[in-house]
Short mmCIF file of C-alpha atoms and ligand atoms in Angstrom, two decimals:
data_model
loop_
_atom_site.label_atom_id
_atom_site.label_comp_id
_atom_site.label_asym_id
_atom_site.label_seq_id
_atom_site.Cartn_x
_atom_site.Cartn_y
_atom_site.Cartn_z
CA MET A 1 0.00 0.00 0.00
CA THR A 2 1.19 3.53 -0.69
CA GLN A 3 1.50 6.13 2.06
CA ASP A 4 -1.59 7.89 0.66
CA GLU A 5 -3.58 4.64 0.78
CA LEU A 6 -2.55 4.17 4.43
CA LYS A 7 -3.69 7.73 5.19
CA GLN A 8 -7.01 7.08 3.44
CA ALA A 9 -7.51 3.87 5.42
CA VAL A 10 -7.05 5.58 8.80
CA ALA A 11 -9.25 8.49 7.75
CA LYS A 12 -12.01 6.01 6.95
CA ALA A 13 -11.50 4.18 10.26
CA ALA A 14 -11.83 7.44 12.21
CA ILE A 15 -15.43 7.86 11.03
CA GLU A 16 -16.36 5.09 13.51
CA TYR A 17 -15.52 7.54 16.33
CA VAL A 18 -17.89 10.27 15.11
CA PRO A 19 -21.21 10.20 17.00
CA ASP A 20 -24.49 11.15 15.31
CA ASN A 21 -25.73 14.76 15.51
CA CYS A 22 -22.48 16.21 16.83
CA ILE A 23 -20.00 18.92 15.93
CA VAL A 24 -16.68 17.36 14.88
CA GLY A 25 -13.25 18.90 15.50
CA VAL A 26 -11.18 18.67 12.34
CA GLY A 27 -7.41 18.91 12.01
CA THR A 28 -5.08 20.04 9.25
CA GLY A 29 -2.79 18.33 6.74
CA SER A 30 -2.94 15.64 4.09
CA THR A 31 -4.27 12.93 6.44
CA ALA A 32 -6.88 15.31 7.87
CA ASN A 33 -7.87 16.15 4.29
CA TYR A 34 -8.69 12.49 3.68
CA PHE A 35 -10.75 12.57 6.88
CA ILE A 36 -12.67 15.63 5.63
CA ASP A 37 -13.44 13.75 2.40
CA GLU A 38 -14.73 10.78 4.43
CA LEU A 39 -16.76 13.13 6.63
CA ALA A 40 -18.44 14.48 3.49
CA ARG A 41 -19.87 11.00 2.87
CA ILE A 42 -21.68 11.05 6.23
CA LYS A 43 -22.43 14.77 6.42
CA GLY A 44 -26.16 14.07 6.80
CA ARG A 45 -25.60 12.62 10.26
CA ILE A 46 -23.42 15.43 11.75
CA ASP A 47 -24.37 19.01 12.63
CA GLY A 48 -21.12 20.58 11.47
CA ALA A 49 -17.42 20.97 12.16
CA VAL A 50 -14.88 23.21 13.87
CA ALA A 51 -11.72 23.61 11.78
CA SER A 52 -8.16 24.01 13.03
CA SER A 53 -7.08 26.08 10.00
CA GLU A 54 -8.39 28.23 7.20
CA ALA A 55 -7.36 25.51 4.73
CA SER A 56 -9.45 22.84 6.46
CA ALA A 57 -12.38 25.26 6.81
CA GLN A 58 -12.28 25.85 3.03
CA ARG A 59 -12.22 22.12 2.30
CA LEU A 60 -15.11 21.44 4.69
CA LYS A 61 -17.18 24.24 3.16
CA ALA A 62 -16.43 23.00 -0.36
CA HIS A 63 -18.03 19.69 0.70
CA GLY A 64 -21.08 21.55 2.05
CA ILE A 65 -20.24 20.84 5.70
CA PRO A 66 -21.17 23.78 7.98
CA VAL A 67 -18.12 25.27 9.75
CA LEU A 68 -18.73 26.76 13.19
CA ASP A 69 -16.73 29.15 15.36
CA LEU A 70 -15.36 27.23 18.35
CA ASN A 71 -16.74 29.94 20.67
CA VAL A 72 -20.34 29.01 19.89
CA VAL A 73 -19.82 25.28 20.43
CA ASP A 74 -20.73 23.79 23.83
CA GLU A 75 -19.46 20.28 23.24
CA LEU A 76 -16.90 18.72 20.94
CA PRO A 77 -16.98 14.94 21.47
CA VAL A 78 -14.15 14.23 19.08
CA TYR A 79 -11.16 15.87 17.39
CA VAL A 80 -9.51 14.02 14.49
CA ASP A 81 -6.07 15.07 13.26
CA GLY A 82 -2.77 13.78 11.94
CA ALA A 83 0.70 14.12 13.46
CA ASP A 84 4.26 14.57 12.32
CA GLU A 85 5.51 12.10 14.93
CA ILE A 86 3.79 10.09 17.66
CA ASN A 87 5.38 7.93 20.35
CA HIS A 88 4.03 4.89 22.18
CA GLN A 89 2.63 7.08 24.98
CA LEU A 90 0.65 8.92 22.25
CA HIS A 91 2.59 12.15 22.76
CA MET A 92 2.96 13.96 19.44
CA ILE A 93 4.91 16.50 17.46
CA LYS A 94 2.54 18.56 15.33
CA GLY A 95 2.73 21.76 13.32
CA GLY A 96 4.33 20.58 10.08
CA GLY A 97 1.46 22.43 8.40
CA ALA A 98 1.91 25.49 10.68
CA ALA A 99 -1.55 25.05 12.23
CA LEU A 100 -0.36 23.98 15.69
CA THR A 101 -1.95 26.76 17.75
CA ARG A 102 -5.48 26.30 16.47
CA GLU A 103 -4.97 22.53 16.57
CA LYS A 104 -3.98 22.70 20.24
CA ILE A 105 -6.97 24.91 21.06
CA VAL A 106 -9.49 22.61 19.37
CA ALA A 107 -7.82 19.56 20.91
CA ALA A 108 -8.06 21.16 24.37
CA VAL A 109 -11.82 21.52 24.02
CA ALA A 110 -12.47 18.05 22.56
CA LYS A 111 -13.35 15.10 24.78
CA GLN A 112 -11.41 12.64 22.62
CA PHE A 113 -8.40 13.20 20.38
CA ILE A 114 -8.19 10.62 17.61
CA CYS A 115 -4.81 10.71 15.89
CA ILE A 116 -4.74 9.31 12.37
CA ALA A 117 -1.34 8.52 10.91
CA ASP A 118 0.52 6.21 8.59
CA GLN A 119 3.14 3.89 10.08
CA SER A 120 6.05 6.22 9.25
CA LYS A 121 4.89 8.57 12.04
CA LEU A 122 5.30 6.13 14.96
CA VAL A 123 8.63 6.61 16.78
CA ASP A 124 10.27 5.52 20.03
CA VAL A 125 11.61 8.99 20.84
CA LEU A 126 10.21 12.27 19.50
CA GLY A 127 12.50 14.80 17.87
CA THR A 128 13.76 13.52 14.53
CA PHE A 129 11.04 15.66 12.97
CA PRO A 130 12.01 19.29 13.72
CA LEU A 131 9.78 20.67 16.48
CA PRO A 132 7.66 23.62 15.20
CA ILE A 133 7.17 26.62 17.47
CA GLU A 134 4.78 29.48 16.66
CA VAL A 135 6.35 32.79 17.66
CA ILE A 136 5.27 36.44 17.73
CA PRO A 137 7.40 37.99 14.92
CA MET A 138 9.21 40.60 17.09
CA ALA A 139 10.33 37.84 19.50
CA ARG A 140 11.93 35.68 16.80
CA SER A 141 15.58 36.33 17.74
CA HIS A 142 14.95 36.17 21.48
CA VAL A 143 13.15 32.82 21.17
CA GLY A 144 15.93 31.52 18.91
CA ARG A 145 18.57 32.35 21.55
CA GLU A 146 16.56 30.67 24.31
CA ILE A 147 16.21 27.53 22.21
CA VAL A 148 19.97 27.40 21.68
CA ARG A 149 20.36 27.59 25.49
CA LEU A 150 18.10 24.52 25.71
CA GLY A 151 20.33 22.64 23.25
CA GLY A 152 18.21 22.98 20.09
CA HIS A 153 19.09 24.35 16.66
CA PRO A 154 16.42 26.85 15.59
CA ALA A 155 15.59 27.56 11.94
CA LEU A 156 13.08 30.14 10.79
CA ARG A 157 10.55 28.58 8.38
CA GLU A 158 11.10 30.95 5.45
CA GLY A 159 8.10 32.54 3.76
CA VAL A 160 5.55 31.11 6.21
CA LEU A 161 3.07 33.11 8.29
CA THR A 162 0.50 31.24 10.35
CA ASP A 163 -3.27 31.85 10.19
CA ASN A 164 -2.65 34.00 13.29
CA GLY A 165 -0.01 36.19 11.58
CA ASN A 166 2.97 34.71 13.39
CA VAL A 167 6.20 33.00 12.30
CA ILE A 168 7.32 29.40 12.76
CA ILE A 169 10.69 28.38 14.18
CA ASP A 170 11.58 24.72 13.57
CA VAL A 171 13.85 23.25 16.22
CA HIS A 172 16.31 20.63 14.98
CA GLY A 173 18.52 18.28 16.91
CA MET A 174 16.44 17.56 20.00
CA GLN A 175 15.94 14.04 21.29
CA ILE A 176 12.81 14.61 23.37
CA ALA A 177 12.92 12.13 26.23
CA GLN A 178 10.53 14.12 28.44
CA PRO A 179 7.88 15.67 26.20
CA VAL A 180 5.53 16.86 28.98
CA GLU A 181 8.33 18.78 30.74
CA LEU A 182 9.76 20.26 27.52
CA GLU A 183 6.30 21.35 26.35
CA LYS A 184 5.87 23.34 29.60
CA GLN A 185 9.40 24.75 29.45
CA LEU A 186 9.02 26.02 25.87
CA ASP A 187 5.69 27.66 26.71
CA GLN A 188 7.52 29.71 29.38
CA ILE A 189 9.68 31.51 26.79
CA VAL A 190 8.29 35.00 26.26
CA GLY A 191 7.13 35.40 22.67
CA VAL A 192 6.23 31.73 22.17
CA VAL A 193 2.57 31.38 21.23
CA THR A 194 2.49 27.58 21.12
CA ASN A 195 4.94 24.75 20.69
CA GLY A 196 4.27 21.67 18.63
CA LEU A 197 4.56 19.17 21.47
CA PHE A 198 1.14 17.71 22.21
CA ALA A 199 2.04 15.84 25.38
CA ALA A 200 0.10 17.42 28.26
CA ARG A 201 -2.94 16.80 26.07
CA ARG A 202 -1.89 13.67 24.19
CA ALA A 203 -3.99 11.63 21.79
CA ASP A 204 -6.55 9.29 23.35
CA VAL A 205 -6.56 6.91 20.39
CA LEU A 206 -4.04 6.35 17.59
CA LEU A 207 -5.29 4.78 14.38
CA LEU A 208 -2.10 3.71 12.62
CA GLY A 209 -2.11 2.71 8.97
CA THR A 210 0.13 -0.30 8.34
CA ALA A 211 0.56 -2.76 5.49
CA GLN A 212 -1.28 -5.29 7.71
CA GLY A 213 -4.27 -3.00 8.26
CA VAL A 214 -5.30 -0.24 10.68
CA ARG A 215 -3.91 -0.78 14.18
CA THR A 216 -5.55 0.87 17.19
CA TYR A 217 -3.47 2.08 20.15
CA LYS A 218 -4.96 3.59 23.33
C1 LIG G 301 -0.41 20.47 10.70
C2 LIG G 301 -0.16 19.20 11.44
C3 LIG G 301 -0.41 17.92 10.71
O1 LIG G 301 -1.26 17.14 11.47
C4 LIG G 301 0.89 17.21 10.52
O2 LIG G 301 1.79 18.09 9.85
C5 LIG G 301 0.72 15.93 9.72
O3 LIG G 301 0.41 16.22 8.39
P1 LIG G 301 0.18 15.10 7.30
O4 LIG G 301 -1.10 14.43 7.64
O5 LIG G 301 0.11 15.89 6.00
O6 LIG G 301 1.36 14.18 7.33
O7 LIG G 301 0.22 19.18 12.58
O8 LIG G 301 -0.03 21.59 11.44
#
């Protein structure tokens, strides 16, 4: 199976976690796009969606799925999104698509986080994928220096502004043995909006696409 077929398979499997008559939290990226396409097939049985990016909102609307502002939603039973890396504790690195802040907000509200990923995303230790950090533009150099003090190698993601008008710094060279602690530590740096570690609020379920079928981890 190709990587795209694995992504499609997990997107399809995630539909099982979507209750009837609910608002669904929807992530960002190529795997989340497959999920949006699957959601379109069952749009008659959901009330709408909250999107974690402008791109996902556009795709949902193109399918005729109502997109709601998170502020008017009382309950979000489920949030479905991909990941750049996920470990066996279901801690993740996210933000490859620069949508990490809105993703973390929607994930914080949702009762269940269903991570959908192909097998290449499962790792023993997070950090081979550079850790994205969303930063207020005027704090870029300050945040970069602080990251160097923590042992990382920061690189500005050239030509990218987030949906919130901020920049992304990708941190290379960190073997992240303690994701919960590092997530907290990075959030303490003045000028950091969000970091791409999703550890304090990890995934509840991982649907992993493998050549042998979709594996479920909890
Ligand atoms: C976007 C994300 C995505 O979930 C992550 O980059 C995975 O993307 P893909 O499904 O395309 O591999 O965090 O900010």
